[in-house]
Amino acid sequence: MSRQHQFKAREENILAMAEQLLLESGDGDITLDSLAEQLDLAKGTLYKHFSSKDELYLRIIIRYEEQLFEINRIDDCPSAGIARMIFQQLLNPQKAMLLNQIEERLAASVTGLNRLFGELYDIRRQRMKRLLDIISIYLKDKRSSLSTRDYLSSIWAMGQGGAGLLNSSFYQRYLGRRDTLRYVFVQQMLELPSHYPADETDQDVLDEDMQELVEQIDTESEEHRNTTY
């Protein structure tokens, strides 16, 4: 294995272990000393990969976003794609909630990470375009007047809200079986478009809404590529 491959493999091990320790910590924070100890590495070796703990955290979030993007690239029926969008948050609610909280904290209080935030948002915009394709096909199949924008927002709200519920130690005492609750959430989202039947005039409006979203994403992506951090 070349030095470059060894470096990338070690970096992946660091990210995986850091994520595991974050999930085990319960408070969304770890020390680099504990991370180095778990990996049997010198602390200085960590700094060869990440300039700070905040950069490490953001790289974990980027890695997670890349994994979601790959999952959403699966090319099968749109209903399966919709289900995956929701399950991404509901199957590991602790991870979904924790990484979102860390991202919000970093965005609000940390400087010097603009380039990495740009990388994160670029991957997220690519994933969003893929989600819009899936949603658009599903809404047309269901002959629904629900806009892509509103349906995507509803899916995210259900995923985020469901993750919060499933991650709550208080509400878990009253929920019963988690698997049946996840199934209910997914079924509700799959059935939602049928409550908004469309007529022929609705399709033009839906197509315009979809196009506006895609153009906005493309414009922001181009601005990101032309930005010097």
Short mmCIF file of C-alpha atoms in Angstrom, two decimals:
data_model
loop_
_atom_site.label_atom_id
_atom_site.label_comp_id
_atom_site.label_asym_id
_atom_site.label_seq_id
_atom_site.Cartn_x
_atom_site.Cartn_y
_atom_site.Cartn_z
CA MET A 1 0.00 0.00 0.00
CA SER A 2 1.35 3.43 -0.96
CA ARG A 3 1.93 6.17 1.62
CA GLN A 4 -1.02 8.09 0.24
CA HIS A 5 -3.32 5.11 0.68
CA GLN A 6 -1.95 4.49 4.16
CA PHE A 7 -2.62 8.13 5.04
CA LYS A 8 -6.21 7.96 3.75
CA ALA A 9 -6.84 4.64 5.52
CA ARG A 10 -5.55 6.05 8.80
CA GLU A 11 -7.70 9.15 8.35
CA GLU A 12 -10.79 7.00 7.81
CA ASN A 13 -9.98 5.05 10.99
CA ILE A 14 -9.64 8.31 12.91
CA LEU A 15 -12.99 9.60 11.64
CA ALA A 16 -14.75 6.31 12.39
CA MET A 17 -13.34 6.10 15.91
CA ALA A 18 -14.05 9.79 16.63
CA GLU A 19 -17.66 9.32 15.53
CA GLN A 20 -18.01 6.24 17.75
CA LEU A 21 -16.61 8.11 20.76
CA LEU A 22 -18.92 11.05 20.09
CA LEU A 23 -21.96 8.79 20.08
CA GLU A 24 -20.79 7.10 23.28
CA SER A 25 -20.02 10.39 25.02
CA GLY A 26 -23.62 11.52 25.30
CA ASP A 27 -22.67 15.21 25.33
CA GLY A 28 -21.31 15.67 21.80
CA ASP A 29 -17.70 16.23 22.78
CA ILE A 30 -14.52 14.20 23.07
CA THR A 31 -10.87 14.93 23.81
CA LEU A 32 -8.10 14.38 21.30
CA ASP A 33 -6.15 12.63 24.04
CA SER A 34 -8.86 9.98 24.43
CA LEU A 35 -9.12 9.62 20.65
CA ALA A 36 -5.36 9.14 20.27
CA GLU A 37 -5.38 6.60 23.09
CA GLN A 38 -8.17 4.56 21.50
CA LEU A 39 -6.32 4.52 18.18
CA ASP A 40 -2.93 3.88 19.77
CA LEU A 41 -1.54 6.93 17.99
CA ALA A 42 0.52 9.87 19.13
CA LYS A 43 -1.61 12.98 19.55
CA GLY A 44 0.66 14.79 17.11
CA THR A 45 -0.32 12.26 14.44
CA LEU A 46 -3.92 13.48 14.65
CA TYR A 47 -2.76 16.98 13.77
CA LYS A 48 -1.26 15.66 10.55
CA HIS A 49 -4.86 15.01 9.47
CA PHE A 50 -6.84 17.73 11.26
CA SER A 51 -5.69 21.15 12.40
CA SER A 52 -8.20 21.27 15.26
CA LYS A 53 -10.93 19.31 16.99
CA ASP A 54 -13.54 21.49 15.29
CA GLU A 55 -12.13 20.56 11.90
CA LEU A 56 -12.29 16.89 12.92
CA TYR A 57 -15.96 17.29 13.86
CA LEU A 58 -16.78 18.95 10.56
CA ARG A 59 -14.97 16.22 8.63
CA ILE A 60 -17.15 13.67 10.44
CA ILE A 61 -20.24 15.57 9.29
CA ILE A 62 -18.94 15.75 5.70
CA ARG A 63 -18.23 12.00 5.77
CA TYR A 64 -21.80 11.38 6.98
CA GLU A 65 -23.21 13.59 4.20
CA GLU A 66 -21.16 11.69 1.61
CA GLN A 67 -22.58 8.40 2.91
CA LEU A 68 -26.14 9.75 2.64
CA PHE A 69 -25.46 10.92 -0.90
CA GLU A 70 -24.28 7.46 -1.93
CA ILE A 71 -27.37 5.86 -0.38
CA ASN A 72 -29.65 8.25 -2.26
CA ARG A 73 -27.92 7.43 -5.56
CA ILE A 74 -29.44 3.94 -5.51
CA ASP A 75 -31.55 3.73 -8.66
CA ASP A 76 -34.75 1.84 -7.91
CA CYS A 77 -38.42 2.75 -7.51
CA PRO A 78 -39.18 6.27 -6.19
CA SER A 79 -41.23 4.97 -3.23
CA ALA A 80 -38.12 3.12 -1.98
CA GLY A 81 -36.15 6.33 -2.42
CA ILE A 82 -38.68 8.25 -0.33
CA ALA A 83 -38.54 5.59 2.40
CA ARG A 84 -34.74 5.78 2.48
CA MET A 85 -34.85 9.56 2.96
CA ILE A 86 -36.82 9.11 6.17
CA PHE A 87 -35.04 6.00 7.41
CA GLN A 88 -31.69 7.77 7.15
CA GLN A 89 -32.63 9.73 10.27
CA LEU A 90 -34.96 7.26 11.97
CA LEU A 91 -32.66 4.22 11.95
CA ASN A 92 -29.92 6.04 13.88
CA PRO A 93 -31.69 8.98 15.53
CA GLN A 94 -28.91 9.65 18.04
CA LYS A 95 -26.39 10.13 15.25
CA ALA A 96 -28.72 12.30 13.18
CA MET A 97 -29.55 14.58 16.11
CA LEU A 98 -26.00 14.77 17.47
CA LEU A 99 -24.32 15.65 14.18
CA ASN A 100 -26.98 18.26 13.46
CA GLN A 101 -26.37 19.85 16.86
CA ILE A 102 -22.60 19.88 16.33
CA GLU A 103 -23.00 21.44 12.88
CA GLU A 104 -25.25 24.19 14.24
CA ARG A 105 -22.74 24.94 16.99
CA LEU A 106 -19.81 25.08 14.60
CA ALA A 107 -21.68 27.29 12.13
CA ALA A 108 -22.66 29.72 14.88
CA SER A 109 -19.42 30.02 16.83
CA VAL A 110 -16.37 28.73 14.97
CA THR A 111 -14.27 30.63 12.44
CA GLY A 112 -11.73 29.39 9.92
CA LEU A 113 -13.82 26.52 8.57
CA ASN A 114 -15.36 28.28 5.57
CA ARG A 115 -13.70 26.01 3.03
CA LEU A 116 -14.94 22.87 4.75
CA PHE A 117 -18.44 24.30 5.19
CA GLY A 118 -18.38 25.07 1.47
CA GLU A 119 -17.46 21.45 0.78
CA LEU A 120 -20.26 20.23 3.05
CA TYR A 121 -22.88 22.44 1.42
CA ASP A 122 -21.76 21.46 -2.07
CA ILE A 123 -22.23 17.75 -1.30
CA ARG A 124 -25.57 18.53 0.33
CA ARG A 125 -26.75 20.47 -2.72
CA GLN A 126 -25.82 17.51 -4.95
CA ARG A 127 -27.80 15.20 -2.69
CA MET A 128 -30.71 17.62 -2.69
CA LYS A 129 -30.87 17.55 -6.50
CA ARG A 130 -31.01 13.77 -6.37
CA LEU A 131 -33.79 13.90 -3.77
CA LEU A 132 -35.75 16.33 -5.94
CA ASP A 133 -35.53 13.92 -8.88
CA ILE A 134 -36.90 11.09 -6.75
CA ILE A 135 -39.65 13.25 -5.28
CA SER A 136 -40.70 14.67 -8.66
CA ILE A 137 -41.12 11.20 -10.15
CA TYR A 138 -43.06 9.99 -7.12
CA LEU A 139 -45.44 12.97 -7.15
CA LYS A 140 -46.13 12.48 -10.86
CA ASP A 141 -46.76 8.77 -10.32
CA LYS A 142 -49.25 9.65 -7.59
CA ARG A 143 -50.83 12.44 -9.68
CA SER A 144 -50.41 14.79 -6.75
CA SER A 145 -50.59 18.61 -6.64
CA LEU A 146 -48.18 18.70 -3.70
CA SER A 147 -45.13 20.74 -4.67
CA THR A 148 -41.65 19.24 -4.59
CA ARG A 149 -40.62 21.97 -2.18
CA ASP A 150 -43.44 21.25 0.28
CA TYR A 151 -43.03 17.49 0.04
CA LEU A 152 -39.28 17.63 0.61
CA SER A 153 -39.84 19.92 3.62
CA SER A 154 -42.44 17.49 5.00
CA ILE A 155 -40.07 14.53 4.61
CA TRP A 156 -37.27 16.38 6.39
CA ALA A 157 -39.64 17.52 9.14
CA MET A 158 -40.88 13.97 9.69
CA GLY A 159 -37.33 12.60 9.70
CA GLN A 160 -35.96 15.26 12.05
CA GLY A 161 -38.99 15.24 14.34
CA GLY A 162 -39.13 11.46 14.38
CA ALA A 163 -35.42 11.25 15.18
CA GLY A 164 -35.92 13.66 18.08
CA LEU A 165 -38.77 11.55 19.41
CA LEU A 166 -36.91 8.27 19.05
CA ASN A 167 -33.84 9.81 20.68
CA SER A 168 -35.74 11.08 23.73
CA SER A 169 -35.24 8.93 26.83
CA PHE A 170 -38.48 10.35 28.28
CA TYR A 171 -40.76 9.60 25.34
CA GLN A 172 -39.18 6.21 24.70
CA ARG A 173 -40.97 4.97 27.83
CA TYR A 174 -44.32 5.53 26.13
CA LEU A 175 -43.64 4.72 22.48
CA GLY A 176 -43.78 0.94 22.53
CA ARG A 177 -41.97 -0.69 19.62
CA ARG A 178 -39.65 1.61 17.73
CA ASP A 179 -39.82 -0.42 14.51
CA THR A 180 -43.60 -0.05 14.23
CA LEU A 181 -43.34 3.70 14.85
CA ARG A 182 -40.75 4.05 12.10
CA TYR A 183 -43.06 2.14 9.77
CA VAL A 184 -45.94 4.49 10.61
CA PHE A 185 -43.79 7.56 9.87
CA VAL A 186 -42.74 6.17 6.48
CA GLN A 187 -46.28 5.15 5.57
CA GLN A 188 -47.58 8.62 6.42
CA MET A 189 -45.04 10.24 4.11
CA LEU A 190 -45.74 7.80 1.28
CA GLU A 191 -49.49 8.43 1.56
CA LEU A 192 -49.27 12.22 1.95
CA PRO A 193 -49.26 13.05 -1.81
CA SER A 194 -52.54 11.18 -2.32
CA HIS A 195 -54.30 13.75 -0.11
CA TYR A 196 -53.50 16.42 -2.72
CA PRO A 197 -54.98 15.18 -6.02
CA ALA A 198 -53.87 17.13 -9.07
CA ASP A 199 -55.64 18.26 -12.21
CA GLU A 200 -53.95 18.99 -15.53
CA THR A 201 -53.29 22.66 -14.75
CA ASP A 202 -51.35 21.76 -11.59
CA GLN A 203 -48.56 20.04 -13.53
CA ASP A 204 -47.21 23.25 -15.03
CA VAL A 205 -47.00 24.84 -11.59
CA LEU A 206 -45.22 21.77 -10.19
CA ASP A 207 -42.73 21.75 -13.04
CA GLU A 208 -41.98 25.44 -12.48
CA ASP A 209 -41.47 24.86 -8.75
CA MET A 210 -39.06 22.00 -9.47
CA GLN A 211 -37.14 24.07 -12.01
CA GLU A 212 -36.82 27.03 -9.62
CA LEU A 213 -35.33 24.80 -6.96
CA VAL A 214 -32.86 23.20 -9.37
CA GLU A 215 -31.80 26.61 -10.72
CA GLN A 216 -31.29 27.90 -7.17
CA ILE A 217 -29.11 24.89 -6.31
CA ASP A 218 -27.09 25.25 -9.54
CA THR A 219 -26.58 28.98 -8.94
CA GLU A 220 -25.38 28.42 -5.37
CA SER A 221 -23.10 25.60 -6.54
CA GLU A 222 -21.53 27.87 -9.14
CA GLU A 223 -21.03 30.63 -6.56
CA HIS A 224 -19.35 28.09 -4.27
CA ARG A 225 -16.97 26.95 -7.02
CA ASN A 226 -15.99 30.59 -7.70
CA THR A 227 -15.42 31.44 -4.04
CA THR A 228 -11.87 31.65 -2.69
CA TYR A 229 -11.64 30.62 0.96
#
